[in-house]
XYZ file of C-alpha atoms in Angstrom:
163
model
C 30.886 67.005 91.294
C 29.167 63.675 91.614
C 25.554 63.061 90.687
C 23.178 62.615 93.658
C 21.887 59.183 92.677
C 25.312 57.708 92.038
C 26.073 54.641 94.257
C 29.523 53.285 94.633
C 30.082 49.590 93.902
C 31.546 48.878 97.356
C 28.418 50.195 99.119
C 26.177 47.804 97.169
C 28.273 44.754 98.161
C 28.125 45.720 101.831
C 24.308 45.977 101.667
C 24.031 42.443 100.265
C 26.108 41.051 103.117
C 24.007 42.853 105.682
C 20.787 41.417 104.225
C 22.198 37.877 104.469
C 23.137 38.399 108.113
C 19.666 39.785 108.916
C 18.069 36.782 107.202
C 20.227 34.381 109.239
C 19.177 36.171 112.424
C 15.499 35.872 111.482
C 15.745 32.211 110.382
C 15.383 30.664 113.885
C 12.192 32.647 114.436
C 10.813 31.383 111.118
C 11.706 27.812 112.068
C 9.950 28.135 115.433
C 6.816 29.460 113.747
C 6.906 26.571 111.250
C 7.345 24.006 114.058
C 4.498 25.588 116.010
C 2.239 25.310 112.955
C 3.159 21.661 112.452
C 2.613 20.939 116.160
C -0.799 22.601 116.066
C -1.710 20.413 113.112
C -0.603 17.281 115.004
C -2.698 18.250 118.022
C -5.771 18.747 115.830
C -5.119 15.473 113.976
C -4.718 13.515 117.228
C -7.986 14.992 118.554
C -9.804 14.133 115.326
C -8.452 10.572 115.342
C -9.450 10.119 119.002
C -13.004 11.199 118.179
C -13.156 8.812 115.221
C -11.885 5.936 117.361
C -14.393 6.680 120.133
C -17.325 6.708 117.701
C -16.183 3.443 116.088
C -15.738 1.747 119.477
C -19.178 2.888 120.666
C -20.751 1.753 117.392
C -19.135 -1.688 117.675
C -20.242 -2.032 121.304
C -23.874 -1.235 120.503
C -24.259 -3.677 117.590
C -24.473 -7.436 117.784
C -21.344 -8.119 115.780
C -19.340 -11.100 116.949
C -16.479 -10.360 114.564
C -14.790 -7.404 116.252
C -14.787 -5.950 119.749
C -15.098 -2.258 120.600
C -11.410 -1.834 121.460
C -10.292 -3.389 118.184
C -12.861 -1.356 116.229
C -11.659 1.867 117.844
C -8.027 1.129 117.048
C -8.733 0.065 113.477
C -10.601 3.328 112.800
C -7.497 5.371 113.665
C -4.234 5.786 111.764
C -1.613 3.193 112.620
C 0.881 5.493 114.313
C -1.885 7.188 116.331
C -3.508 3.847 117.283
C -0.183 2.659 118.725
C -0.196 5.502 121.229
C -3.863 5.256 122.259
C -6.010 3.629 124.938
C -9.561 2.521 124.063
C -12.277 1.543 126.546
C -15.985 0.933 126.032
C -17.716 -0.266 129.221
C -21.402 -1.170 129.017
C -23.840 1.133 130.735
C -27.569 0.939 131.375
C -29.206 1.426 127.998
C -26.147 3.098 126.452
C -22.457 2.626 125.791
C -19.852 5.328 126.373
C -16.552 4.707 124.600
C -13.480 6.659 125.651
C -10.272 7.027 123.636
C -7.157 8.662 125.057
C -4.395 9.502 122.568
C -0.882 10.644 123.412
C -0.159 13.763 121.344
C 3.007 13.374 119.269
C 5.622 16.078 119.668
C 7.686 17.707 116.942
C 9.702 19.751 119.402
C 12.083 17.542 121.394
C 11.794 17.538 125.200
C 8.367 19.199 125.079
C 5.410 17.093 126.220
C 1.962 18.072 124.992
C 0.057 15.499 127.065
C -2.995 13.522 126.015
C -6.263 14.222 124.263
C -9.370 12.339 125.415
C -12.580 11.976 123.425
C -15.775 10.130 124.341
C -18.762 8.958 122.331
C -22.067 7.795 123.804
C -24.537 5.738 121.778
C -27.752 4.013 122.862
C -27.795 0.241 122.805
C -29.686 -1.357 119.953
C -33.316 -2.401 120.519
C -32.530 -6.118 120.392
C -29.793 -5.794 123.032
C -31.993 -3.795 125.395
C -34.880 -6.250 124.979
C -32.668 -9.308 125.489
C -31.170 -7.790 128.649
C -34.599 -6.948 130.077
C -35.847 -10.463 129.194
C -32.863 -12.078 130.913
C -33.461 -9.896 133.984
C -37.153 -10.843 134.120
C -36.287 -14.531 133.634
C -33.845 -14.408 136.523
C -36.481 -12.693 138.688
C -39.121 -15.312 137.823
C -36.662 -18.139 138.493
C -35.799 -16.718 141.885
C -39.537 -16.309 142.605
C -40.273 -19.916 141.615
C -37.542 -21.192 143.879
C -38.932 -19.300 146.870
C -42.053 -21.454 147.278
C -44.913 -23.282 145.601
C -47.410 -20.496 146.273
C -45.806 -18.308 143.579
C -46.402 -20.911 140.857
C -50.224 -21.075 141.029
C -50.427 -17.288 140.932
C -48.449 -17.140 137.694
C -50.571 -19.943 136.226
C -53.817 -18.238 137.153
C -52.623 -15.054 135.542
C -51.793 -16.931 132.350
C -55.179 -18.713 132.374
C -57.064 -15.477 132.911
C -55.647 -13.831 129.792
């Protein structure tokens, strides 16, 4: 009679082999989950970098800095390998600047395209810029009024004398 809890040596070796085969079968699933996690991190990082670049480009477009343009400021605020795959634009608007950055999302999985991420940032123009633009507009209006005829000149002089 054999004891109930007695295990033969051959049975134990077969169980170890079966566990290795099960692990090898599960390994591709683990690798896919790891790649998906890394890809999710890259998507989030690209979106964060696009937002940082858009804010930097809008900030540079709203300040009177002659040293760096909005496109260069947006690219320099991002990581080098993300900046290489990005498009930065910051057109002037009326009283505000909206900068847009579009970043191509890098892919860990070959032959799988994740598209682009686009972020925008809108900032108001600085007081000095808005005032200088309105002054230049009023100067151009007064110049066009002065060129239209001599009757507009005495009116402007009488207004100045009356104040």
